Short mmCIF file of C-alpha atoms in Angstrom, two decimals:
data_model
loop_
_atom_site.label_atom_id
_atom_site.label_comp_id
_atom_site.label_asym_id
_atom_site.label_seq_id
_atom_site.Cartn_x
_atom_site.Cartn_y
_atom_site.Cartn_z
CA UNK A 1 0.00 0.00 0.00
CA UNK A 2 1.49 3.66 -0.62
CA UNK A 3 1.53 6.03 1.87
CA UNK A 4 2.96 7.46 4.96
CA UNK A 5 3.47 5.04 7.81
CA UNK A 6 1.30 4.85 10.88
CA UNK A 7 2.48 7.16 13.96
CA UNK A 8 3.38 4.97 16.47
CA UNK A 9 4.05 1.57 14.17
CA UNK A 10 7.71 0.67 14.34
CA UNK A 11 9.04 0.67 11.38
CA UNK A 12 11.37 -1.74 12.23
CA UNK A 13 8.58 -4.87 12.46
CA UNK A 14 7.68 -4.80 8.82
CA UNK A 15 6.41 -8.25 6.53
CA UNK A 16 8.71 -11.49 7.69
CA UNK A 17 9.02 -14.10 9.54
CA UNK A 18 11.31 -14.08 13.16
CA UNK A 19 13.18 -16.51 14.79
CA UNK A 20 14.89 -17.30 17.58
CA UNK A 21 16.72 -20.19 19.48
CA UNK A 22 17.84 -19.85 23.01
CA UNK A 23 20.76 -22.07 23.99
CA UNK A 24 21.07 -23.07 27.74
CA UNK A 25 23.92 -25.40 29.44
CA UNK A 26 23.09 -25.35 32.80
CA UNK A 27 24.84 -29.79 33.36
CA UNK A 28 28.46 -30.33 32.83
CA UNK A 29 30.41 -33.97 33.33
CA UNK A 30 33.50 -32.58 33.67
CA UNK A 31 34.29 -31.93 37.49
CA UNK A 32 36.61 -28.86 36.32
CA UNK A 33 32.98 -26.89 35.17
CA UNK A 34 30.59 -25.79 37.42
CA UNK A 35 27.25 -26.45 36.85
CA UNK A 36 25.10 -22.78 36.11
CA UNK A 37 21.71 -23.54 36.77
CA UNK A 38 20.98 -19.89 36.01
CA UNK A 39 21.24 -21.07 32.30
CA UNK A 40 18.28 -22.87 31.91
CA UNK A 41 16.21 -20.17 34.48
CA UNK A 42 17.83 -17.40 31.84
CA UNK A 43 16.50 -19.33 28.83
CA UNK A 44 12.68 -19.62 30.47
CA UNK A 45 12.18 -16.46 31.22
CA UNK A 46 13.47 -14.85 28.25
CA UNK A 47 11.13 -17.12 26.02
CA UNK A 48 8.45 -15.98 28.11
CA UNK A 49 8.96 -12.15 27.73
CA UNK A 50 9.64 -12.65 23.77
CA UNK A 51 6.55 -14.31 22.92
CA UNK A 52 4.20 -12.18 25.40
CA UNK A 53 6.05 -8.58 25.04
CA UNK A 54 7.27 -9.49 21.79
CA UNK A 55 6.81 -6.48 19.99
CA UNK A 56 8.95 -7.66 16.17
CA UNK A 57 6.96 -10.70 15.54
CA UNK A 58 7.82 -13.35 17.52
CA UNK A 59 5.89 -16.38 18.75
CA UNK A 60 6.06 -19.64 20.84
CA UNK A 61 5.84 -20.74 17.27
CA UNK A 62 8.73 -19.27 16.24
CA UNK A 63 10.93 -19.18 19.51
CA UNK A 64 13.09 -22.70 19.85
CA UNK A 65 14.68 -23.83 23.38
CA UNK A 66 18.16 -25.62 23.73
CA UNK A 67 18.80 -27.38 26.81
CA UNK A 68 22.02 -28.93 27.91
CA UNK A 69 23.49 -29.36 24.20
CA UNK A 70 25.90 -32.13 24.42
CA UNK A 71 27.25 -32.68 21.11
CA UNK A 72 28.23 -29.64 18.65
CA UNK A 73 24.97 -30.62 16.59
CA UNK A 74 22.52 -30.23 19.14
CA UNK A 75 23.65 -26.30 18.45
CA UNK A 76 24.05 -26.37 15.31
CA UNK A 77 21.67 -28.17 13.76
CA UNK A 78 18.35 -25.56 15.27
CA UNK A 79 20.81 -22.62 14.44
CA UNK A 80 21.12 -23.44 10.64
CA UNK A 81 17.11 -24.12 10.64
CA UNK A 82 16.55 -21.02 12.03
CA UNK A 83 18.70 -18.76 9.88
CA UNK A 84 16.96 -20.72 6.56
CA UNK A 85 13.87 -19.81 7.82
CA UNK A 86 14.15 -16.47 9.10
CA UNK A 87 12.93 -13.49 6.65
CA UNK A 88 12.86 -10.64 9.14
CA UNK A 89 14.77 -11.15 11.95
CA UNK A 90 17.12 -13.81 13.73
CA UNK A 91 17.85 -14.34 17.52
CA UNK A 92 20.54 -16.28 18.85
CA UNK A 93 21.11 -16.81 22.67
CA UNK A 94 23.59 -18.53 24.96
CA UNK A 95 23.66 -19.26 28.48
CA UNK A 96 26.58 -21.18 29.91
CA UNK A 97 30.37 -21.35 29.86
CA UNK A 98 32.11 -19.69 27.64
CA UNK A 99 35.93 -21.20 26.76
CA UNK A 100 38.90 -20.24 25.12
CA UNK A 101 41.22 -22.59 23.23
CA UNK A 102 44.58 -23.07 23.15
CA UNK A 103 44.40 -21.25 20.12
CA UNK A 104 42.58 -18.46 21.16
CA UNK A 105 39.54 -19.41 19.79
CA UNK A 106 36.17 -18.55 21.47
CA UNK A 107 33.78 -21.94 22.30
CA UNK A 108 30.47 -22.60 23.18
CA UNK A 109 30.18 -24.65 26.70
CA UNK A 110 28.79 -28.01 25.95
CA UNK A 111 27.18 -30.81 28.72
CA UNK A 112 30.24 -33.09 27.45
CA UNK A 113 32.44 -30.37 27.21
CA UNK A 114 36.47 -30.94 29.64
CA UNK A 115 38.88 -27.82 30.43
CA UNK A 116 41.87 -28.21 28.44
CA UNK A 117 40.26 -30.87 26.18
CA UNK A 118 39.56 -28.30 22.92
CA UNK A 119 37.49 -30.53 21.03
CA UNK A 120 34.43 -31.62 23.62
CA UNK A 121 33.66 -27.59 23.16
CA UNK A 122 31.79 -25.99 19.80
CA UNK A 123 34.16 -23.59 18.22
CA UNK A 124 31.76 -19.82 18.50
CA UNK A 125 33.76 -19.62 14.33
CA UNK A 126 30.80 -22.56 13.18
CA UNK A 127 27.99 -20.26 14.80
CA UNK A 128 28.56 -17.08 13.85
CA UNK A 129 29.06 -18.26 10.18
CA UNK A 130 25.83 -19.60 10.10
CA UNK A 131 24.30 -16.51 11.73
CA UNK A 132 26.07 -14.37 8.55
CA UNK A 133 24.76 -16.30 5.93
CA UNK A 134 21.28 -16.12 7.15
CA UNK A 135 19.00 -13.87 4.62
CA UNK A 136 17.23 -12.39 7.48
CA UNK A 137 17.54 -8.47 7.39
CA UNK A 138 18.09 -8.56 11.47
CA UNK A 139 20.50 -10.64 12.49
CA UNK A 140 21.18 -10.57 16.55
CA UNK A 141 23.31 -12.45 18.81
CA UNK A 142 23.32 -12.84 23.15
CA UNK A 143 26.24 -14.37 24.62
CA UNK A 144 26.03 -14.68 28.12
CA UNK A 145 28.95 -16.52 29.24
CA UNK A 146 33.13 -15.89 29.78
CA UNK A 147 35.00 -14.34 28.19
CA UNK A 148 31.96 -13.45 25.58
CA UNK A 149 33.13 -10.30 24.07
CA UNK A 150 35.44 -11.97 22.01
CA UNK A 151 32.18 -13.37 19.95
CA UNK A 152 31.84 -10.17 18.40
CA UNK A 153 35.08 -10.80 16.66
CA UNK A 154 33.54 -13.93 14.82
CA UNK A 155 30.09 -12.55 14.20
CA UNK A 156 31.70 -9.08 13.08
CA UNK A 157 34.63 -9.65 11.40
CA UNK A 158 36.06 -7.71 12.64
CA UNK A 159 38.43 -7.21 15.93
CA UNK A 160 36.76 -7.48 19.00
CA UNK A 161 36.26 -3.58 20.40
CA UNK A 162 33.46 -2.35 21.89
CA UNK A 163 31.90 -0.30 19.42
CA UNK A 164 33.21 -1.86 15.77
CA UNK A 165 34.72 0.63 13.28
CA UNK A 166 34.01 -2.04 10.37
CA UNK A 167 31.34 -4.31 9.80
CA UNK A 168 31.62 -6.52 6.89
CA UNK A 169 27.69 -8.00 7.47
CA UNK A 170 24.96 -5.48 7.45
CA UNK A 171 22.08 -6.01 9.88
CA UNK A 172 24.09 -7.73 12.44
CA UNK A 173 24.01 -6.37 16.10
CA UNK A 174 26.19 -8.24 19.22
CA UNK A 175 25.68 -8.12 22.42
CA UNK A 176 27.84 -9.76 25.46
CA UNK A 177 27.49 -10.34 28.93
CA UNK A 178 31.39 -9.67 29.64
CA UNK A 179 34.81 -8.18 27.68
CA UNK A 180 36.71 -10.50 25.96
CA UNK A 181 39.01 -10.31 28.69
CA UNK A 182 36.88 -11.36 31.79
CA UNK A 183 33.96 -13.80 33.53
CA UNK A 184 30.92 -13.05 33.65
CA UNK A 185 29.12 -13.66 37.05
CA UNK A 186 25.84 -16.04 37.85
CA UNK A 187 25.16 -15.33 41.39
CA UNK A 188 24.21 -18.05 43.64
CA UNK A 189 21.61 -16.42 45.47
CA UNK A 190 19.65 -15.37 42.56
CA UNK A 191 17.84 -17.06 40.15
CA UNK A 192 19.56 -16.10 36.97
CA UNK A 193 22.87 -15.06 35.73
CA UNK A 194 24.00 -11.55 36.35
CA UNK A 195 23.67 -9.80 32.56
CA UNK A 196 20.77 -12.01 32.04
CA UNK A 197 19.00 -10.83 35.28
CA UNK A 198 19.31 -7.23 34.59
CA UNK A 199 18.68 -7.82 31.15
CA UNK A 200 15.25 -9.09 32.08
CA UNK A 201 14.66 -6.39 34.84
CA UNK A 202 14.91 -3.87 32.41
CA UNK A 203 12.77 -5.20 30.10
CA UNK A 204 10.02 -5.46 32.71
CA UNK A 205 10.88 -2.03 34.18
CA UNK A 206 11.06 -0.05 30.64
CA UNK A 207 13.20 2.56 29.59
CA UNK A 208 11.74 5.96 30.48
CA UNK A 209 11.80 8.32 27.84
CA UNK A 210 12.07 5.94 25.59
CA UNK A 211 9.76 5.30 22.65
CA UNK A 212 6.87 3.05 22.69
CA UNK A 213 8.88 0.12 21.89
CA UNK A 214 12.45 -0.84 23.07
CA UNK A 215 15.55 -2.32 20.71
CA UNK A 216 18.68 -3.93 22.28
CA UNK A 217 20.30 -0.42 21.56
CA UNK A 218 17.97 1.17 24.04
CA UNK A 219 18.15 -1.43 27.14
CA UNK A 220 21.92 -1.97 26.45
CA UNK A 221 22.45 1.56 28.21
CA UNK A 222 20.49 0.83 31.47
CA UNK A 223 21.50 -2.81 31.74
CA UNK A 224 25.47 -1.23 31.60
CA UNK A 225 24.36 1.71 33.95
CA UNK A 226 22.83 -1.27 36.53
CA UNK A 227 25.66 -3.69 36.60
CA UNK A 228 28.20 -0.71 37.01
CA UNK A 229 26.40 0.22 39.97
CA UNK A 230 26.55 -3.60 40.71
CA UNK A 231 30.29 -3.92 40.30
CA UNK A 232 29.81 -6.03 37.76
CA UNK A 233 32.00 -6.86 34.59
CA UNK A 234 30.20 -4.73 32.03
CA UNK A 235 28.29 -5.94 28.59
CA UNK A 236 29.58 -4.98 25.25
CA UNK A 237 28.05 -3.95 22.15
CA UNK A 238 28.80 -4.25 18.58
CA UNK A 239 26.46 -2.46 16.09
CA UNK A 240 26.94 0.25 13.39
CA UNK A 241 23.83 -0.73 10.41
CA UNK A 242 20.98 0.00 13.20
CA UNK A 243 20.37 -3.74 13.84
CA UNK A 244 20.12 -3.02 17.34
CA UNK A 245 17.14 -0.97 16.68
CA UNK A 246 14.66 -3.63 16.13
CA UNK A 247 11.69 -3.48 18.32
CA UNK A 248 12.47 -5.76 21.01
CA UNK A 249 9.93 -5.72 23.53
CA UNK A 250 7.14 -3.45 24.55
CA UNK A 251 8.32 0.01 26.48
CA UNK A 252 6.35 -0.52 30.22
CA UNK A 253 8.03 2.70 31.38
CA UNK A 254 4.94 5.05 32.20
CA UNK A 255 5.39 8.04 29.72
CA UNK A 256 6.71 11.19 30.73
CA UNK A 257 3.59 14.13 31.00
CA UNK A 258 3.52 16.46 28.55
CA UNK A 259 5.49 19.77 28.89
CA UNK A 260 3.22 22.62 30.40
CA UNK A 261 2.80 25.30 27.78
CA UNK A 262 4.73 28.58 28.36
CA UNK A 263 2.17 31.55 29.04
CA UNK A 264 4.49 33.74 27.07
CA UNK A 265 4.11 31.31 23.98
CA UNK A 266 1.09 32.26 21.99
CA UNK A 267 -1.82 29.40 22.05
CA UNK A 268 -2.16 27.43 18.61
CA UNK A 269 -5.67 28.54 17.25
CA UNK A 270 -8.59 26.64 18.92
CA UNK A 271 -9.81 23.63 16.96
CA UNK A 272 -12.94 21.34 17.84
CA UNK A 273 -11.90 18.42 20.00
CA UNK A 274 -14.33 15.53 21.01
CA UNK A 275 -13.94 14.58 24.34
CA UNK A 276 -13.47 10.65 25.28
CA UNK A 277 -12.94 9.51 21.71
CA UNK A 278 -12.52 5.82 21.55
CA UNK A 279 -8.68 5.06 20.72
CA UNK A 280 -9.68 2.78 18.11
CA UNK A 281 -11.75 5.37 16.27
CA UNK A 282 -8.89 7.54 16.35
CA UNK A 283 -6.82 5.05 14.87
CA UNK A 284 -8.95 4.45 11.94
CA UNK A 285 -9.54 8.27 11.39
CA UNK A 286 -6.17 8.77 11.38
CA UNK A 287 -5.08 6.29 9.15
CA UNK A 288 -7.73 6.89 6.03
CA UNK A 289 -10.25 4.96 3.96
CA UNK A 290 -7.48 3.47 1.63
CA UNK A 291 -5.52 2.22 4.56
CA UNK A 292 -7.96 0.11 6.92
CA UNK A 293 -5.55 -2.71 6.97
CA UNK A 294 -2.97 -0.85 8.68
CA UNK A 295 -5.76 0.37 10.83
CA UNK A 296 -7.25 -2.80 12.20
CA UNK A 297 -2.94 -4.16 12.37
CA UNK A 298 -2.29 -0.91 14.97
CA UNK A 299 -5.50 -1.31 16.90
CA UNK A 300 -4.52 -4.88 17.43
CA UNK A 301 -0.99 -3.99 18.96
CA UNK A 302 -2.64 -0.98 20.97
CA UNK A 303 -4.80 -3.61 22.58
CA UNK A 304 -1.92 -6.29 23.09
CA UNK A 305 -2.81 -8.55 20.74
CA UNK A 306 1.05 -8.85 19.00
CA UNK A 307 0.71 -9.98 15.61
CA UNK A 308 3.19 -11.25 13.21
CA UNK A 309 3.09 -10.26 10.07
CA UNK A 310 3.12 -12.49 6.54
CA UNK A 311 6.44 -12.35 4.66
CA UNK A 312 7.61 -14.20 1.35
CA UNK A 313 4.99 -17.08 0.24
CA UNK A 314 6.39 -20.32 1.99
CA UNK A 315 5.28 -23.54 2.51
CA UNK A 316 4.15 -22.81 6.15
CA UNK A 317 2.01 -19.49 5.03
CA UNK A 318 -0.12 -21.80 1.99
CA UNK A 319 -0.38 -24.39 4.84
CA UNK A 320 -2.18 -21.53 7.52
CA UNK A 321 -4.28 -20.00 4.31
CA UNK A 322 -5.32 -23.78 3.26
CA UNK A 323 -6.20 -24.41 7.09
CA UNK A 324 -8.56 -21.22 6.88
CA UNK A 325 -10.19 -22.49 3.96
CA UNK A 326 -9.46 -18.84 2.48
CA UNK A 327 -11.78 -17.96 -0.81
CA UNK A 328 -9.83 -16.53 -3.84
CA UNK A 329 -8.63 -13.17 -3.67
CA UNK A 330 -9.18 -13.41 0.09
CA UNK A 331 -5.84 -11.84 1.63
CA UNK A 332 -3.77 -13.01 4.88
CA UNK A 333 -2.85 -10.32 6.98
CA UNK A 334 -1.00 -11.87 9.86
CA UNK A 335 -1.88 -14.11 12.78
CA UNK A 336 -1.85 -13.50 16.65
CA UNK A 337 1.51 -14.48 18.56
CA UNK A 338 -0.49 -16.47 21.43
CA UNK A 339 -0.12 -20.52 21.09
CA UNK A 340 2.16 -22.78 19.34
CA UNK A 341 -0.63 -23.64 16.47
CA UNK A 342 -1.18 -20.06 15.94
CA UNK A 343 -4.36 -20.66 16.14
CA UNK A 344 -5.90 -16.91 15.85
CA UNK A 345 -5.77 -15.70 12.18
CA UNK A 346 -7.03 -12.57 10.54
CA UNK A 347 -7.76 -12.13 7.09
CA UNK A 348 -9.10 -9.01 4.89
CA UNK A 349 -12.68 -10.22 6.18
CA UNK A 350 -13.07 -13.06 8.72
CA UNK A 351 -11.64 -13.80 12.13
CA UNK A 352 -10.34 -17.67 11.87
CA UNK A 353 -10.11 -19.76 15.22
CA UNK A 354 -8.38 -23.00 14.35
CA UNK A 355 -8.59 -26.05 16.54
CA UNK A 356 -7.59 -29.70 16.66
CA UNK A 357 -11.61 -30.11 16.36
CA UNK A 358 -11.83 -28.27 13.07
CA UNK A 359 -12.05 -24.76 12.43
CA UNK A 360 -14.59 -21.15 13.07
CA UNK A 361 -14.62 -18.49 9.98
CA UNK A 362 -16.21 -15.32 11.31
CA UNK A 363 -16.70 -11.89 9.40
CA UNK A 364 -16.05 -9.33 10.93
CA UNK A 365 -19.52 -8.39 10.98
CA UNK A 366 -20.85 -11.08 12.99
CA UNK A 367 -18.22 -11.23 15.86
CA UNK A 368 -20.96 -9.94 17.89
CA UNK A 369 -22.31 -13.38 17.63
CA UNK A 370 -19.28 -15.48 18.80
CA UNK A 371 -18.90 -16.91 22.21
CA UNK A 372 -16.81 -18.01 24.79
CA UNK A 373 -16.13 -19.62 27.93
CA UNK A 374 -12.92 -19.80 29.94
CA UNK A 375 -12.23 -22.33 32.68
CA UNK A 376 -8.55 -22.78 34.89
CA UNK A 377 -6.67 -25.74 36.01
CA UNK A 378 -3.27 -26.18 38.21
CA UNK A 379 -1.24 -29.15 37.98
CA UNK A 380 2.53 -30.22 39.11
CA UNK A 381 4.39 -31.09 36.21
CA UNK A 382 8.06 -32.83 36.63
CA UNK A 383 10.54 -32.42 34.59
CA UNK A 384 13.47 -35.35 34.53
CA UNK A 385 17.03 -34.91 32.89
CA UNK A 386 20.16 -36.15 33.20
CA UNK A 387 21.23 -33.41 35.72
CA UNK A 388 18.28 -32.53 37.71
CA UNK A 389 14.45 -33.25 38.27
CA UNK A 390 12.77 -29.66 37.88
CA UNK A 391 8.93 -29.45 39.46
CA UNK A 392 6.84 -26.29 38.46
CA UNK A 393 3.10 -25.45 38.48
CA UNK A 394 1.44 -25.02 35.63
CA UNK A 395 -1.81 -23.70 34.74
CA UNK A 396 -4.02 -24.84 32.16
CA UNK A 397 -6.21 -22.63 30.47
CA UNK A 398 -9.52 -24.53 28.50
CA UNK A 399 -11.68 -21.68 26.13
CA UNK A 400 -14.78 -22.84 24.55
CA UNK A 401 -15.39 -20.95 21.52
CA UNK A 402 -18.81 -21.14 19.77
CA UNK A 403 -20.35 -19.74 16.52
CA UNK A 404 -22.48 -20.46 14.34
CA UNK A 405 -23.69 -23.87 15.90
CA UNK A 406 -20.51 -24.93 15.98
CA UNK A 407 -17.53 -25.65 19.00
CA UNK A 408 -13.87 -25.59 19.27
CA UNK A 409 -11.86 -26.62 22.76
CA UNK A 410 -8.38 -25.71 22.79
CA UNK A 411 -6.58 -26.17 26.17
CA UNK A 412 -3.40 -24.16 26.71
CA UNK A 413 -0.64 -23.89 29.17
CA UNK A 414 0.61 -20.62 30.13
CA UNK A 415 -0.74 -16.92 29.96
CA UNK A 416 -0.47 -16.36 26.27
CA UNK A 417 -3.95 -18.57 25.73
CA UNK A 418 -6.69 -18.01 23.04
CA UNK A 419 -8.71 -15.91 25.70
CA UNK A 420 -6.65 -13.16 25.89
CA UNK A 421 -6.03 -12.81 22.63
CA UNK A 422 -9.72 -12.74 22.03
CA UNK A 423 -11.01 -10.46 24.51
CA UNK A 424 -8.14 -8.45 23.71
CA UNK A 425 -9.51 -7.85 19.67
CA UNK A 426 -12.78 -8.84 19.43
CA UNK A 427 -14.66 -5.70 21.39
CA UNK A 428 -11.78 -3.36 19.21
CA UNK A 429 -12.61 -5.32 16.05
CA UNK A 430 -16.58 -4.83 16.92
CA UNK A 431 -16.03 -0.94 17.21
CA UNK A 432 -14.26 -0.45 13.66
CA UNK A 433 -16.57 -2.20 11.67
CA UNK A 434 -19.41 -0.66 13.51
CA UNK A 435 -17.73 2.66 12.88
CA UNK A 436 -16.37 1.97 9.10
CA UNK A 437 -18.28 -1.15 8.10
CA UNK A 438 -17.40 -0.12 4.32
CA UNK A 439 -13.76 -0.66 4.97
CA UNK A 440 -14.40 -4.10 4.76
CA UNK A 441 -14.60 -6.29 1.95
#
C-alpha cells in the first residue's frame, strides 16, 4: 500500500518471519565446570517475555529452546534451521560457559564439554558463520557466558572492540554479557545469571523516555548503567547498520507528562476536540479509507494482541491460508503471537479460530455473535534430565469458543492462551466495523 506510515508503528517490524533459538547449558560432566543452573532459568524467562512482550513478531511458534546441548549438533543443527527460515529477523542466545582454546579461539560450553580438552567444546567460528549467511535483514546475537566479548570478533569480522569501526555484514548487532578479557558472574543467590538478570529487569521495568517500543540499543544503556552500579563486569556492544534498533519488547516505562505550555508562547488557534474519543476510532480516522488494513494491524498492537506479520509465500504461510479455507482473492494479513498452532488468524474479512476439532470463519460483521467460555486448572508437572528433576506449576487454560452452531476446545498452558487474545480484539474489532463497516470487503 502507498503512503505514509502509521504514527506509532515501528518501522522496524515490517512483513517477515522471526526466529529465535535460546541455547542453555546449565549440566556439565567434567568436574573442572561448574554447573550454572541460572542457564536454563535465563532461557525460560526470556522465552516468556519474547513471545508475550514481543513487539517484532515473535511467537512460541517461532521461539526454539536448547537445553544442555551435548554434542556440537545439538547447536548447530536448530541454528542453521533457524537462519533458513528467518525473513525478518534472527535471535541467537547462549547461556553457559564460555571457553577459550589453546588457540585463542572462542567456544560454546557443551554438557560433554572438559577444560583443556579443545574438542568436547563448539568452536563460536561454526555459529557465527551460520548466523552471517542467514537472509534475514536482522540478524542478533546474546552471549552470556566468559569471556563473551570476544564473539563479536567472529560474528563481526572484525576485531573485537566495543563499538566496531568495520562491519563486513549489514544487519548484524552483538551483544555480550562480559569483555573478551573477563567472567561473567551467575550469582548463587539469585535465580539467573548476572547480565541475564538485569537484562530481564529492564525489560520489565522499561526505559523511560524511551519510545513506545524498546531495541537492544535502548536497554543496552540501562542494563550497563545497573551492573556498574553492581560492580559487575560490564556488557559490550557491537552495532553500526541500526540492527540493534529492532523493536524488542514493549516500552512498560509510564510516559513522561507532557510539557506545560509557556504563558508567554502564543496558544495554537482553537480547533474542535471531542472529548473521550474511543482510541480505536482515532486510529482508523487517522489512518484513512485506503488504509484500513494498517488500521485494524495498529488497533490490534494498541490492545496487546502482538501480531506477526506475513512475509515471502512459503510452505508454512499456503499451509495456515489452506487451514482457513481462504476464498480466492481473500488476503492473509498476519496471525496472533499467542499458542504454538497459531491458532488466531485474521484475514481481509473473517476472524479464523483453528482447533484440533476443526475450524470457526467469522466476518467481521458477525463477531458480535461469537462466544466463549474460559475455565482454569493447576497441575505439578516434573521435569526429569540427566542433571536434575525440575517441578513447576502449571496452569491450564480450557476456552470454549462457539459460533455459528458450531464448537472448538483448545486447552493451553501458560498466559499467552486463546482468551486473551480474544477479549483483547474482538470488542476493538466490533467498534471499527461498527464505525467503518465499508472498509471491509
Amino acid at each position: 500500500m502507498n503512503g505514509p506510515a502509521l504514527p506509532g508503528l515501528p518501522a522496524a517490524a515490517s512483513s517477515g518471519s522471526a526466529r529465535a533459538v535460546l541455547i542453555g547449558t546449565a549440566g556439565y560432566a567434567s568436574g573442572d565446570l561448574t554447573p550454572i543452573p541460572h542457564s536454563r532459568r535465563n532461557v525460560r524467562a526470556l522465552a516468556k517475555v519474547l513471545t508475550e512482550e514481543a513487539a517484532g513478531g515473535l511467537t512460541p511458534w517461532d521461539v526454539r529452546t536448547v537445553d544442555d546441548p551435548r554434542e556440537p549438533e545439538d547447536i548447530m543443527r536448530p541454528v542453521w534451521e533457524a537462519a533458513e527460515e528467518a525473513e525478518e529477523a534472527l535471535l541467537v542466545y547462549y547461556s553457559g560457559h564460555g571457553l577459550v582454546a589453546a588457540d585463542g579461539a572462542f567456544q560454546l560450553g557443551l554438557t560433554a564439554s572438559h577444560s583443556g580438552k579443545d574438542w568436547t567444546s563448539l568452536s563460536y567460528f561454526y555459529v557465527a558463520d551460520l548466523i552471517r549467511k542467514s537472509h534475514a535483514r536482522v540478524k542478533i546475537v546474546i552471549l552470556d557466558c566468559c569471556y563473551s566479548g570476544r564473539g563479536h570478533a567472529g560474528l563481526m569480522s572484525s576485531e573485537s572492540r566495543l563499538i566496531a569501526e568495520e562491519l563486513s555484514d549489514p544487519g548484524v548487532y552483538s551483544l555480550s554479557s562480559a569483555p573478551a578479557d573477563r567472567r561473567s558472574m551467575a550469582p548463587k543467590e539469585q535465580p539467573y545469571s548476572a547480565f541475564t538478570g538485569f537484562l530481564l529487569a529492564v525489560m520489565g521495568d522499561g526505559v523511560p523516555g524511551a519510545g513506545p517500543v524498546l531495541g537492544l540499543t535502548d536497554l543496552y544503556p540501562e542494563v550497563r548503567r545497573r551492573m556498574r552500579g553492581a560492580g559487575l563486569p560490564l556488557p559490550e556492544e557491537c552495532s553500526k547498520t541500526g540492527a540493534g534498533a529492532y523493536p524488542f519488547v514493549r516500552n512498560r516505562a509510564p510516559r513522561p507528562p507532557e510539557p506545560a505550555q509557556d504563558a508567554r508562547t502564543p496558544a495554537a488557534p482553537a480547533v474542535p476536540v471531542r472529548v473521550s474519543v474511543p482510541l480505536d476510532e482515532a486510529v482508523a480516522v487517522a489512518a484513512g479509507s485506503d488504509r484500513w488494513v494498517e488500521a485494524l494491524r495498529l488497533v490490534l498492537m494498541l490492545r496487546d494482541v502482538p501480531l506477526a506479520r506475513t512475509g515471502r509465500p512459503g510452505w508454512n504461510l499456503r499451509r495456515l491460508a489452506n487451514r482457513c479455507e481462504m476464498a480466492p482473492g481473500e488476503r492473509l494479513i498476519g496471525h496472533a503471537t499467542t499458542g504454538r498452532t497459531r491458532n488466531v488468524v485474521f484475514t481481509d474479512s473473517h476472524l479464523c479460530v483453528l482447533g484440533s476439532e476443526g475450524l470457526l470463519r467469522i466476518p467481521y460483521s458477525r463477531l458480535g455473535h461469537l462466544s466463549l467460555a474460559v475455565s482454569t486448572k493447576e497441575d505439578r508437572v516434573v521435569t526429569v534430565t540427566d542433571q536434575a528433576g525440575i517441578s513447576e506449576d502449571v496452569v491450564y487454560v480450557t476456552t470454549t469458543a462457539d459460533y455459528g452452531g458450531r464448537r472448538l476446545t483448545l486447552v493451553e498452558s501458560g498466559t499467552t492462551s486463546l482468551r486473551n487474545c480474544l477479549t483483547g480484539c474482538v470488542p476493538a474489532l466490533i467498534d471499527l466495523h461498527g464505525r467503518n463497516p465499508g472498509w471491509f470487503p
